[in-house]
Short mmCIF file of C-alpha atoms and ligand atoms in Angstrom, two decimals:
data_model
loop_
_atom_site.label_atom_id
_atom_site.label_comp_id
_atom_site.label_asym_id
_atom_site.label_seq_id
_atom_site.Cartn_x
_atom_site.Cartn_y
_atom_site.Cartn_z
CA MET S 146 -51.22 -28.61 150.21
CA SER S 147 -50.64 -30.70 147.56
CA ASP S 148 -49.27 -29.60 144.08
CA LYS S 149 -52.35 -30.51 142.47
CA ILE S 150 -55.20 -28.66 144.56
CA TYR S 151 -52.76 -25.65 144.59
CA ARG S 152 -52.91 -25.57 140.75
CA TRP S 153 -56.70 -26.28 140.98
CA LEU S 154 -57.12 -23.22 142.95
CA ILE S 155 -55.14 -21.08 140.92
CA SER S 156 -56.97 -21.97 137.89
CA GLY S 157 -60.19 -21.53 139.63
CA PHE S 158 -59.16 -17.90 140.58
CA ALA S 159 -58.13 -17.22 136.94
CA VAL S 160 -61.63 -18.51 135.79
CA VAL S 161 -63.42 -16.23 138.15
CA LEU S 162 -61.22 -13.03 137.23
CA ALA S 163 -61.66 -13.75 133.59
CA VAL S 164 -65.36 -14.18 134.00
CA GLY S 165 -65.70 -11.03 135.98
CA LEU S 166 -63.45 -9.07 133.56
CA GLY S 167 -65.67 -10.27 130.97
CA LEU S 168 -68.85 -9.15 132.46
CA PHE S 169 -67.27 -5.74 133.17
CA ILE S 170 -66.17 -5.22 129.55
CA GLY S 171 -69.42 -6.59 128.06
CA LYS S 172 -71.42 -4.32 130.05
CA GLY S 173 -69.33 -1.41 128.89
CA SER S 174 -69.68 -2.31 125.35
CA PHE S 175 -73.39 -3.43 125.75
CA GLY S 176 -74.01 0.10 126.68
CA GLN S 177 -72.19 1.54 123.64
CA ASN S 178 -74.00 -0.82 121.43
CA LYS S 179 -77.25 -0.17 122.90
CA GLU S 180 -76.91 3.48 121.99
CA GLN S 181 -75.65 2.74 118.56
CA LYS S 182 -78.66 0.52 118.05
CA GLU S 183 -80.97 3.09 119.13
CA ARG S 184 -79.38 5.78 116.68
CA ASP S 185 -79.50 3.15 113.79
CA ARG S 186 -83.02 2.49 114.51
CA ALA S 187 -84.00 6.01 114.86
CA GLN S 188 -82.28 6.64 111.40
CA LEU S 189 -84.08 3.95 109.58
CA ALA S 190 -87.74 5.30 109.66
CA LEU S 191 -89.22 3.55 106.52
CA VAL S 192 -90.99 5.46 104.20
CA PRO S 193 -94.15 3.27 103.37
CA LYS S 194 -93.78 1.41 100.03
CA ALA S 195 -96.77 2.88 98.57
CA HIS S 196 -94.90 6.42 98.73
CA LEU S 197 -91.78 5.32 97.35
CA PRO S 198 -90.63 6.89 93.81
CA SER S 199 -89.58 4.14 91.69
CA GLU S 200 -86.23 3.97 89.48
CA GLU S 201 -84.35 1.40 87.56
CA ALA S 202 -81.71 0.34 89.86
CA ARG S 203 -77.83 0.86 89.04
CA TRP S 204 -75.70 -2.24 88.80
CA THR S 205 -72.52 -3.24 86.87
CA PHE S 206 -70.44 -6.06 85.93
CA ALA S 207 -66.82 -6.63 87.38
CA PRO S 208 -64.56 -4.60 87.82
CA ASP S 209 -66.83 -1.63 87.57
CA VAL S 210 -68.73 -0.26 90.22
CA PRO S 211 -72.03 1.72 90.03
CA ALA S 212 -71.80 5.58 90.60
CA PRO S 213 -72.51 6.54 94.41
CA ILE S 214 -76.24 6.96 95.11
CA GLY S 215 -76.05 10.47 96.19
CA ARG S 216 -79.81 11.03 96.69
CA ARG S 217 -81.05 11.08 100.54
CA GLU S 218 -84.38 9.78 100.32
CA GLN S 219 -85.77 6.21 100.11
CA ARG S 220 -86.73 4.84 96.44
CA ARG S 221 -88.05 1.69 95.09
CA GLU S 222 -85.03 0.21 93.08
CA VAL S 223 -86.27 -2.02 90.22
CA VAL S 224 -83.91 -4.76 88.94
CA HIS S 225 -84.36 -7.29 85.97
CA TRP S 226 -81.88 -10.12 85.89
CA THR S 227 -81.87 -12.99 83.67
CA ILE S 228 -80.09 -16.35 84.52
CA ARG S 229 -78.37 -18.24 81.63
CA GLU S 230 -76.42 -21.58 81.92
CA ALA S 231 -73.60 -20.73 79.42
CA GLN S 232 -70.05 -21.49 78.84
CA SER S 233 -67.00 -19.13 79.72
CA GLU S 234 -63.39 -19.25 79.02
CA ILE S 235 -61.98 -19.68 82.70
CA ALA S 236 -58.17 -19.92 81.62
CA PRO S 237 -56.50 -19.68 78.05
CA GLY S 238 -58.16 -22.25 75.88
CA VAL S 239 -59.94 -23.82 78.78
CA ILE S 240 -63.80 -23.73 78.40
CA TYR S 241 -66.00 -24.22 81.32
CA ASP S 242 -69.49 -25.60 80.11
CA ASP S 243 -70.98 -25.20 83.57
CA SER S 244 -70.99 -21.47 83.67
CA TRP S 245 -74.19 -20.47 85.04
CA GLY S 246 -74.70 -16.80 85.72
CA PHE S 247 -76.92 -14.09 86.73
CA GLU S 248 -77.16 -11.89 83.35
CA GLY S 249 -75.03 -14.89 82.01
CA ARG S 250 -71.99 -13.63 83.64
CA VAL S 251 -69.27 -14.73 86.31
CA PRO S 252 -69.11 -13.10 88.78
CA GLY S 253 -72.84 -11.74 88.71
CA PRO S 254 -73.71 -7.99 88.85
CA LEU S 255 -72.76 -5.48 91.67
CA LEU S 256 -76.29 -3.73 92.51
CA ARG S 257 -75.85 -0.68 94.51
CA VAL S 258 -78.70 0.70 96.65
CA ARG S 259 -79.34 2.79 99.62
CA VAL S 260 -80.07 1.72 103.27
CA GLY S 261 -84.14 1.94 103.33
CA ASP S 262 -84.66 1.36 99.71
CA LEU S 263 -86.94 -1.34 98.56
CA VAL S 264 -85.55 -3.75 96.16
CA GLU S 265 -88.01 -4.98 93.49
CA VAL S 266 -85.99 -8.00 91.79
CA HIS S 267 -87.70 -9.53 88.66
CA LEU S 268 -85.56 -12.87 88.20
CA ARG S 269 -86.09 -14.69 84.91
CA ASN S 270 -84.61 -18.03 84.07
CA VAL S 271 -84.25 -18.71 80.22
CA LEU S 272 -86.24 -21.42 78.75
CA ASN S 273 -83.36 -23.33 77.59
CA SER S 274 -81.89 -23.77 80.95
CA MET S 275 -81.73 -27.20 82.27
CA ARG S 276 -82.27 -26.28 85.90
CA THR S 277 -84.51 -24.41 88.48
CA HIS S 278 -82.46 -21.46 90.28
CA ASN S 279 -83.23 -18.84 92.71
CA ILE S 280 -81.30 -16.15 94.83
CA ASP S 281 -80.52 -16.09 98.51
CA PHE S 282 -79.72 -12.30 99.02
CA HIS S 283 -77.59 -11.88 102.05
CA PHE S 284 -78.91 -8.30 102.62
CA VAL S 285 -82.62 -9.58 102.91
CA MET S 286 -84.31 -10.25 105.96
CA GLY S 287 -86.86 -12.86 105.20
CA PRO S 288 -87.08 -16.58 104.97
CA GLY S 289 -84.03 -17.81 102.75
CA GLY S 290 -83.02 -14.34 101.83
CA GLY S 291 -85.59 -14.56 99.24
CA ALA S 292 -84.65 -17.94 97.79
CA SER S 293 -87.98 -19.54 97.59
CA ALA S 294 -89.67 -16.58 96.65
CA LEU S 295 -87.48 -16.23 93.73
CA SER S 296 -87.52 -19.99 92.71
CA VAL S 297 -87.54 -20.07 88.81
CA ALA S 298 -87.78 -23.15 86.67
CA PRO S 299 -86.73 -22.64 83.02
CA GLY S 300 -88.77 -20.17 81.30
CA GLU S 301 -90.27 -18.69 84.63
CA GLU S 302 -89.94 -15.33 86.17
CA ALA S 303 -90.68 -14.26 89.85
CA VAL S 304 -90.52 -11.12 91.73
CA LEU S 305 -89.62 -10.13 95.13
CA GLU S 306 -89.80 -6.87 97.02
CA ALA S 307 -87.28 -6.67 99.84
CA ARG S 308 -86.17 -3.78 102.12
CA ALA S 309 -82.51 -2.97 102.44
CA THR S 310 -82.56 -2.59 106.17
CA ALA S 311 -78.99 -2.35 107.04
CA PRO S 312 -75.97 -1.00 105.25
CA GLY S 313 -73.07 -3.40 103.98
CA PHE S 314 -71.44 -5.00 101.17
CA TYR S 315 -73.40 -8.40 100.79
CA MET S 316 -73.15 -11.43 98.56
CA PHE S 317 -75.95 -12.96 97.01
CA HIS S 318 -76.18 -16.52 95.26
CA CYS S 319 -78.32 -19.19 94.01
CA ALA S 320 -79.57 -21.56 96.67
CA THR S 321 -81.01 -24.20 94.81
CA PRO S 322 -80.05 -27.77 95.54
CA ASP S 323 -77.30 -28.75 95.07
CA ILE S 324 -76.53 -25.22 96.52
CA PRO S 325 -72.62 -25.77 96.50
CA MET S 326 -72.72 -26.75 92.94
CA HIS S 327 -74.68 -23.86 92.03
CA ILE S 328 -72.42 -21.49 93.79
CA ALA S 329 -69.28 -23.28 92.21
CA ASN S 330 -70.68 -22.86 88.76
CA GLY S 331 -70.73 -19.06 89.04
CA MET S 332 -74.21 -18.30 90.55
CA TYR S 333 -73.09 -15.12 92.76
CA GLY S 334 -73.01 -11.49 92.72
CA PHE S 335 -73.09 -8.48 95.26
CA VAL S 336 -75.20 -5.78 96.80
CA LEU S 337 -73.68 -2.83 98.16
CA VAL S 338 -76.29 -1.14 100.42
CA GLU S 339 -74.80 2.38 101.21
CA PRO S 340 -75.13 4.02 104.53
CA GLU S 341 -77.80 6.84 104.92
CA GLU S 342 -74.89 9.48 104.63
CA GLY S 343 -73.16 7.34 101.72
CA LEU S 344 -69.53 6.70 101.58
CA PRO S 345 -66.87 9.12 101.46
CA ALA S 346 -65.78 10.08 97.79
CA VAL S 347 -62.55 8.29 96.44
CA GLY S 348 -60.62 8.53 93.22
CA ARG S 349 -61.60 5.06 91.92
CA GLU S 350 -63.96 2.15 92.98
CA LEU S 351 -63.68 -1.51 91.62
CA TYR S 352 -65.49 -4.66 92.15
CA VAL S 353 -63.58 -7.66 92.69
CA VAL S 354 -64.76 -11.12 93.70
CA GLN S 355 -62.62 -14.35 94.34
CA SER S 356 -63.78 -17.82 93.73
CA GLU S 357 -62.80 -21.34 93.11
CA ILE S 358 -63.31 -23.33 90.10
CA TYR S 359 -63.44 -27.20 90.13
CA THR S 360 -62.44 -29.06 87.10
CA ASN S 361 -60.82 -32.32 86.71
CA ASP S 362 -57.61 -30.94 85.08
CA ASP S 363 -56.42 -27.57 83.29
CA LYS S 364 -55.96 -28.95 79.75
CA PRO S 365 -57.44 -27.01 76.97
CA GLY S 366 -60.91 -27.90 75.65
CA HIS S 367 -64.15 -28.32 77.46
CA LYS S 368 -64.48 -28.78 81.24
CA ASN S 369 -67.30 -29.79 83.52
CA PHE S 370 -67.95 -29.22 87.32
CA ASP S 371 -65.89 -32.02 89.37
CA MET S 372 -67.93 -32.68 92.67
CA MET S 373 -64.95 -35.14 94.01
CA ARG S 374 -62.52 -32.09 93.92
CA ALA S 375 -65.17 -29.52 95.36
CA ASP S 376 -66.05 -32.03 98.18
CA LYS S 377 -62.39 -31.99 98.98
CA ALA S 378 -61.87 -28.31 98.70
CA ASP S 379 -59.16 -28.83 96.05
CA PRO S 380 -59.73 -26.45 93.40
CA GLN S 381 -58.23 -26.38 89.86
CA TYR S 382 -58.44 -22.68 89.58
CA VAL S 383 -58.91 -19.82 92.36
CA VAL S 384 -59.34 -16.65 90.35
CA PHE S 385 -60.65 -13.03 90.66
CA ASN S 386 -63.48 -12.13 88.74
CA GLY S 387 -64.44 -15.32 86.98
CA SER S 388 -61.37 -16.30 85.00
CA VAL S 389 -57.46 -16.72 84.99
CA GLY S 390 -56.11 -13.31 84.12
CA ALA S 391 -59.48 -11.42 84.21
CA LEU S 392 -57.46 -8.49 85.81
CA LEU S 393 -54.11 -8.74 84.07
CA LYS S 394 -52.43 -7.14 81.24
CA ASP S 395 -54.87 -5.10 79.13
CA GLN S 396 -57.68 -5.99 81.56
CA ALA S 397 -55.91 -4.48 84.48
CA PRO S 398 -57.82 -1.51 85.94
CA ILE S 399 -56.05 2.00 86.03
CA ALA S 400 -55.97 4.25 89.02
CA THR S 401 -54.08 7.42 89.85
CA GLN S 402 -51.40 8.21 92.13
CA ASN S 403 -52.40 9.65 95.50
CA GLU S 404 -56.03 9.34 94.79
CA THR S 405 -57.66 6.60 97.06
CA VAL S 406 -58.74 3.38 95.48
CA ARG S 407 -61.72 1.60 97.23
CA LEU S 408 -61.84 -2.20 96.48
CA PHE S 409 -65.23 -3.90 96.98
CA VAL S 410 -63.93 -7.36 97.41
CA GLY S 411 -66.40 -10.44 97.56
CA ASN S 412 -65.31 -14.12 98.42
CA ALA S 413 -67.84 -16.31 96.71
CA GLY S 414 -66.01 -19.42 97.95
CA PRO S 415 -67.56 -21.93 97.99
CA ASN S 416 -64.75 -23.36 100.43
CA LEU S 417 -61.93 -21.14 100.64
CA ILE S 418 -61.22 -18.12 103.11
CA SER S 419 -59.15 -15.34 101.37
CA SER S 420 -56.23 -13.84 102.71
CA PHE S 421 -56.74 -10.58 100.65
CA HIS S 422 -53.37 -8.68 100.09
CA VAL S 423 -52.38 -6.01 97.48
CA ILE S 424 -48.52 -6.30 96.97
CA GLY S 425 -46.79 -2.91 97.75
CA GLN S 426 -49.82 -1.32 99.37
CA ILE S 427 -50.92 -0.69 102.92
CA PHE S 428 -54.66 -0.51 103.39
CA ASP S 429 -55.69 3.02 104.93
CA LYS S 430 -58.80 1.52 105.78
CA VAL S 431 -60.64 -1.97 105.91
CA TYR S 432 -64.19 -2.35 106.48
CA ARG S 433 -63.92 -5.75 107.84
CA GLU S 434 -66.24 -8.37 106.51
CA GLY S 435 -68.21 -5.64 104.54
CA ASP S 436 -69.41 -4.01 107.85
CA LEU S 437 -69.93 -0.34 106.68
CA LEU S 438 -71.27 0.84 110.12
CA SER S 439 -68.41 0.35 112.45
CA PRO S 440 -65.12 2.40 112.21
CA PRO S 441 -62.66 0.61 109.75
CA ALA S 442 -59.54 -0.98 110.70
CA ARG S 443 -56.51 1.02 109.88
CA SER S 444 -53.08 0.48 108.38
CA LEU S 445 -53.69 -3.33 107.56
CA GLN S 446 -51.39 -5.33 105.14
CA THR S 447 -53.76 -8.47 104.72
CA THR S 448 -57.36 -9.06 105.51
CA LEU S 449 -59.37 -12.12 105.97
CA ILE S 450 -62.59 -12.52 103.84
CA PRO S 451 -64.78 -15.59 104.77
CA ALA S 452 -66.44 -17.55 101.99
CA GLY S 453 -69.92 -16.12 101.51
CA GLY S 454 -68.50 -12.65 102.84
CA SER S 455 -66.70 -9.42 101.89
CA ALA S 456 -64.42 -6.81 102.78
CA VAL S 457 -64.01 -3.15 101.41
CA VAL S 458 -60.53 -2.01 101.50
CA GLU S 459 -58.99 1.38 100.48
CA PHE S 460 -55.61 2.40 99.81
CA THR S 461 -53.85 5.58 98.33
CA PRO S 462 -50.80 4.77 96.22
CA PRO S 463 -48.12 7.22 96.84
CA VAL S 464 -45.88 5.72 94.00
CA ALA S 465 -46.77 4.82 90.44
CA GLY S 466 -46.51 1.31 89.09
CA THR S 467 -48.36 -1.91 88.91
CA PHE S 468 -49.58 -3.56 92.19
CA LEU S 469 -50.80 -7.18 92.35
CA LEU S 470 -53.91 -8.24 94.11
CA VAL S 471 -53.44 -11.55 95.60
CA ASP S 472 -54.87 -14.14 98.19
CA HIS S 473 -51.77 -14.49 100.45
CA ALA S 474 -52.45 -18.04 100.87
CA ILE S 475 -49.99 -17.73 98.33
CA PHE S 476 -49.86 -21.06 96.58
CA ARG S 477 -53.14 -19.96 95.39
CA LEU S 478 -51.08 -17.92 92.89
CA HIS S 479 -50.40 -21.17 91.03
CA HIS S 480 -54.03 -21.67 90.42
CA GLY S 481 -54.76 -18.08 89.04
CA ALA S 482 -55.48 -15.91 92.08
CA VAL S 483 -53.83 -12.82 90.99
CA GLY S 484 -54.88 -9.38 89.47
CA SER S 485 -52.98 -6.36 89.00
CA LEU S 486 -53.94 -2.70 89.17
CA ASN S 487 -51.87 -0.05 87.05
CA VAL S 488 -51.39 3.20 88.97
CA HIS S 489 -50.43 6.07 86.75
CA GLY S 490 -48.40 8.91 88.00
CA GLN S 491 -44.87 9.56 88.98
CA GLU S 492 -41.97 8.26 90.85
CA ASN S 493 -41.69 9.46 94.39
CA ALA S 494 -38.26 9.15 95.77
CA GLU S 495 -39.20 10.31 99.15
CA ILE S 496 -41.37 7.21 99.49
CA PHE S 497 -39.65 4.56 97.22
CA GLU S 498 -36.31 4.65 95.39
CA PRO S 499 -34.36 1.66 94.29
CA LYS S 500 -30.71 2.43 94.35
CA THR S 501 -29.04 -0.62 92.92
CA PRO S 502 -29.63 -0.75 88.85
CA ARG S 503 -30.81 -4.29 88.36
CA ASN S 504 -33.66 -3.69 90.75
CA MET S 505 -34.79 -0.70 89.10
CA ALA S 506 -37.10 -2.12 86.71
CA PRO S 507 -40.74 -1.38 88.04
CA MET S 508 -42.19 -4.41 89.72
CA SER S 509 -44.46 -5.45 86.81
CA GLU S 510 -46.86 -8.42 86.68
CA ASP S 511 -44.05 -10.26 84.54
CA ALA S 512 -41.52 -9.83 87.17
CA HIS S 513 -43.91 -11.19 89.67
CA LEU S 514 -45.27 -13.83 87.61
CA GLY S 515 -41.79 -15.09 86.47
CA HIS S 516 -42.38 -14.38 82.78
CA GLY S 517 -39.02 -14.17 81.24
CA GLY S 518 -37.45 -15.59 84.26
CA GLN S 519 -36.73 -19.05 85.76
CA GLY S 520 -39.15 -18.45 88.59
CA ALA S 521 -42.06 -20.57 88.90
CA MET S 522 -44.81 -19.71 86.35
CA PRO S 523 -47.97 -19.12 88.40
CA MET S 524 -50.46 -20.00 85.78
CA PRO S 525 -49.47 -23.63 85.11
CA PRO S 526 -52.96 -24.00 83.75
CA ALA S 527 -51.90 -22.10 80.67
CA THR S 528 -48.58 -23.79 80.47
CA ALA S 529 -49.89 -26.85 80.88
CA SER S 530 -52.66 -26.34 78.10
CA ALA S 531 -50.30 -25.11 75.50
CA LYS S 532 -48.40 -28.24 76.03
CA SER S 533 -51.34 -30.49 75.44
CA ALA S 534 -51.05 -32.52 72.25
CA ASN S 535 -54.54 -33.50 72.31
CA PHE S 536 -55.62 -30.14 71.15
CA THR S 537 -52.77 -28.27 69.35
CA PRO S 538 -51.06 -31.34 67.76
CA SER S 539 -47.93 -29.40 66.53
CA ALA S 540 -48.26 -26.13 68.88
CA PRO S 541 -45.14 -24.19 68.13
CA THR S 542 -44.53 -23.25 71.62
CA SER S 543 -45.37 -23.96 75.27
CA ASP S 544 -43.79 -20.68 76.20
CA PRO S 545 -46.38 -18.92 78.41
CA ARG S 546 -45.10 -15.55 77.23
CA THR S 547 -46.31 -16.43 73.83
CA LEU S 548 -49.75 -17.40 75.26
CA PHE S 549 -50.31 -14.22 77.08
CA ALA S 550 -48.50 -11.88 74.61
CA GLN S 551 -50.45 -10.11 71.83
CA ALA S 552 -49.34 -12.17 69.07
CA GLY S 553 -47.83 -9.88 66.47
CA PRO S 554 -47.19 -10.60 62.60
CA SER S 555 -45.75 -13.95 61.96
CA ALA S 556 -42.11 -14.24 60.89
CA ALA S 557 -43.43 -15.93 57.51
CA PRO S 558 -42.60 -13.79 54.52
CA GLN S 559 -45.55 -12.06 53.19
CA LEU S 560 -45.59 -13.10 49.65
CA ALA S 561 -48.00 -11.13 47.25
CA GLY S 562 -51.73 -12.20 47.31
CA GLY S 563 -53.04 -14.39 50.04
CA ALA S 564 -56.15 -14.39 52.15
CA THR S 565 -57.32 -13.23 55.91
CA ILE S 566 -59.39 -15.28 57.88
CA LYS S 567 -60.95 -13.69 61.03
CA MET S 568 -62.06 -15.19 64.37
CA LEU S 569 -65.55 -13.33 64.44
CA PRO S 570 -66.96 -11.83 67.51
CA GLY S 571 -68.96 -14.21 69.58
CA SER S 572 -67.43 -17.38 68.00
CA GLY S 573 -66.10 -18.57 71.38
CA ILE S 574 -69.70 -18.95 72.61
CA TRP S 575 -71.38 -22.09 71.34
CA LYS S 576 -74.92 -21.71 70.57
CA LYS S 577 -77.46 -23.97 68.88
CA GLY S 578 -78.33 -22.99 65.44
CA PRO S 579 -76.18 -20.90 63.04
CA MET S 580 -73.52 -18.99 64.51
CA GLN S 581 -70.44 -17.05 63.51
CA THR S 582 -66.93 -18.62 63.72
CA PHE S 583 -64.29 -18.11 61.25
CA GLY S 584 -65.02 -15.52 58.34
CA PRO S 585 -64.61 -16.63 55.68
CA THR S 586 -64.73 -20.42 56.53
CA THR S 587 -63.15 -21.26 53.25
CA VAL S 588 -60.50 -19.69 51.20
CA SER S 589 -58.50 -20.51 48.26
CA ILE S 590 -55.08 -19.62 47.65
CA LYS S 591 -52.09 -20.44 45.39
CA ALA S 592 -49.07 -22.35 46.56
CA GLY S 593 -46.53 -20.02 48.22
CA GLN S 594 -49.30 -17.57 49.39
CA THR S 595 -50.05 -16.89 52.81
CA VAL S 596 -53.16 -16.89 55.18
CA THR S 597 -53.33 -14.51 57.86
CA PHE S 598 -55.68 -15.49 61.01
CA ALA S 599 -57.02 -12.45 62.91
CA ASN S 600 -58.52 -12.75 66.17
CA THR S 601 -61.29 -9.91 65.97
CA ASP S 602 -63.14 -11.41 68.89
CA VAL S 603 -63.84 -9.35 71.77
CA GLY S 604 -62.58 -10.77 75.23
CA MET S 605 -62.00 -14.10 73.99
CA ALA S 606 -58.47 -16.02 72.93
CA HIS S 607 -58.59 -18.32 69.90
CA SER S 608 -56.09 -20.39 68.23
CA VAL S 609 -56.06 -22.25 65.03
CA PHE S 610 -54.31 -25.58 63.80
CA GLY S 611 -54.35 -28.01 61.00
CA GLU S 612 -56.36 -31.00 61.78
CA LYS S 613 -53.71 -33.22 60.38
CA GLY S 614 -50.92 -31.26 62.28
CA GLU S 615 -49.98 -29.26 59.19
CA PHE S 616 -49.45 -26.03 61.49
CA ALA S 617 -50.55 -24.62 64.70
CA SER S 618 -50.61 -21.10 66.03
CA PRO S 619 -50.27 -20.00 69.74
CA MET S 620 -53.24 -18.51 71.54
CA LEU S 621 -54.32 -15.32 69.98
CA THR S 622 -55.67 -12.93 72.36
CA PRO S 623 -58.06 -10.23 70.76
CA GLY S 624 -56.19 -8.21 68.15
CA GLY S 625 -53.59 -10.91 67.89
CA THR S 626 -52.81 -12.26 64.47
CA PHE S 627 -50.97 -15.43 62.99
CA THR S 628 -49.73 -15.95 59.56
CA LYS S 629 -48.65 -18.97 57.86
CA GLN S 630 -47.44 -19.51 54.25
CA PHE S 631 -48.73 -22.69 52.34
CA ASP S 632 -46.30 -24.39 49.81
CA GLN S 633 -48.11 -27.61 49.22
CA LYS S 634 -50.88 -28.09 46.94
CA GLY S 635 -53.88 -29.53 48.48
CA VAL S 636 -56.61 -29.00 50.93
CA VAL S 637 -56.05 -28.22 54.80
CA HIS S 638 -58.97 -28.29 57.35
CA PHE S 639 -58.34 -26.20 60.26
CA GLN S 640 -60.05 -25.48 63.65
CA CYS S 641 -59.64 -23.51 66.92
CA ALA S 642 -58.33 -25.56 69.86
CA PRO S 643 -60.48 -24.34 72.59
CA HIS S 644 -63.60 -23.99 70.31
CA PRO S 645 -63.75 -27.18 68.21
CA TRP S 646 -66.84 -25.93 66.60
CA MET S 647 -64.81 -23.30 64.98
CA LYS S 648 -63.64 -25.12 61.64
CA GLY S 649 -62.73 -24.08 58.13
CA THR S 650 -60.73 -25.06 54.93
CA ILE S 651 -57.99 -23.70 53.06
CA ILE S 652 -57.80 -24.76 49.50
CA VAL S 653 -54.21 -24.71 48.07
CA LYS S 654 -54.01 -24.54 44.16
CU1 LIG N 1540 -78.86 -21.96 90.56
#
């Protein structure tokens, strides 16, 4: 018998064996699935629409999660959402002008309902939108997930009633052509459909969405969607909850030692699969791909989350500290894919005890991010933006520590007298007509006196520089101040680097 025929026979036998084994296993699991299906179907006896009590649905913005449902009967859950085409600060000083969001936010809301509920969605598109939008709900069984039913031109409103027929953690997104562009620009959110019996109670629940943002560079100023880079899946930013640093520093959520943390993690894509990982934790449970019916996976380090999908992960931190959320396709750290969770509590030497002094500093964001060290700065966008000569002509620093620090009082001597100018709340969001920017926009001081700029805005960083390069502040996070002494008589026109409509004048007499 030739060698060839012999091999052919062996491989043929292997195929027969594999098919047979497959049928055997398949039959076994099919039997199980059938039982499960029957159970599921029996559980989902729908109460007719007309008999459902109605209530306003519960939904939140990231990182918050609506409270568990609690009730055990079906309801009509009413949702009113408005679509706005707005701007958002996606990295310090980088303003994305194509930020289209449900309720004007990226990521969009997290809606929480119970299986069997009827969701009544009222979707409105504001009159000053440039485009038609809609929603494809992944939890909805029906054409387009409701997309054409909810298609709204600027100024229109549409209503859809759709039943939540299966538990899970589901994405929704705009599905108006060009669909990829609408998703890339922020048109997504999530719906948690609780199982009938709800989910086990935990200490803390958080909503985290990974997504990519496609711009042509990371310099400060205004950015638009870059289709060429999106087509190549070459994002400028990969972020959690809509912007670089949305879950860092002051915005890092807090949890408690020994209490279970449950993360509802969505991946809006539009291109990348996430290898979601929390540094220094093991997931007790992972409800893979948002499947809340099957038993969860146990003791996982990293879980895959498809684009347009989700996972629900749980862990119980036995040791206090700061723990980083990352996509373990780890170069995405360079693009902003990092968040953190501060676990309050105590040391626990039985679980974790550094023995060498130089290693005893807690693993903080800074340590991991390389702030203050020589390590790679994982947010080159910010570093690069500080260096950009176009927007900050005489920027005093390109040190990322300054960019992310709460800027304290300046070293300039505080002479008697002077003026304070506030960066007013909302001044980073451009709108037509009169708007707040600096307050006041014009001040008059004497030579030798100082002007203090105070960022009183909420959640948005600002800077200020003289239009002829007379001075420049670092980026000031909310609460930050910058003081400058003016010795030369004359007029100084100033503006904010990321928000060029914020302008003002200092008259030095
Ligand atoms: Cu849209």
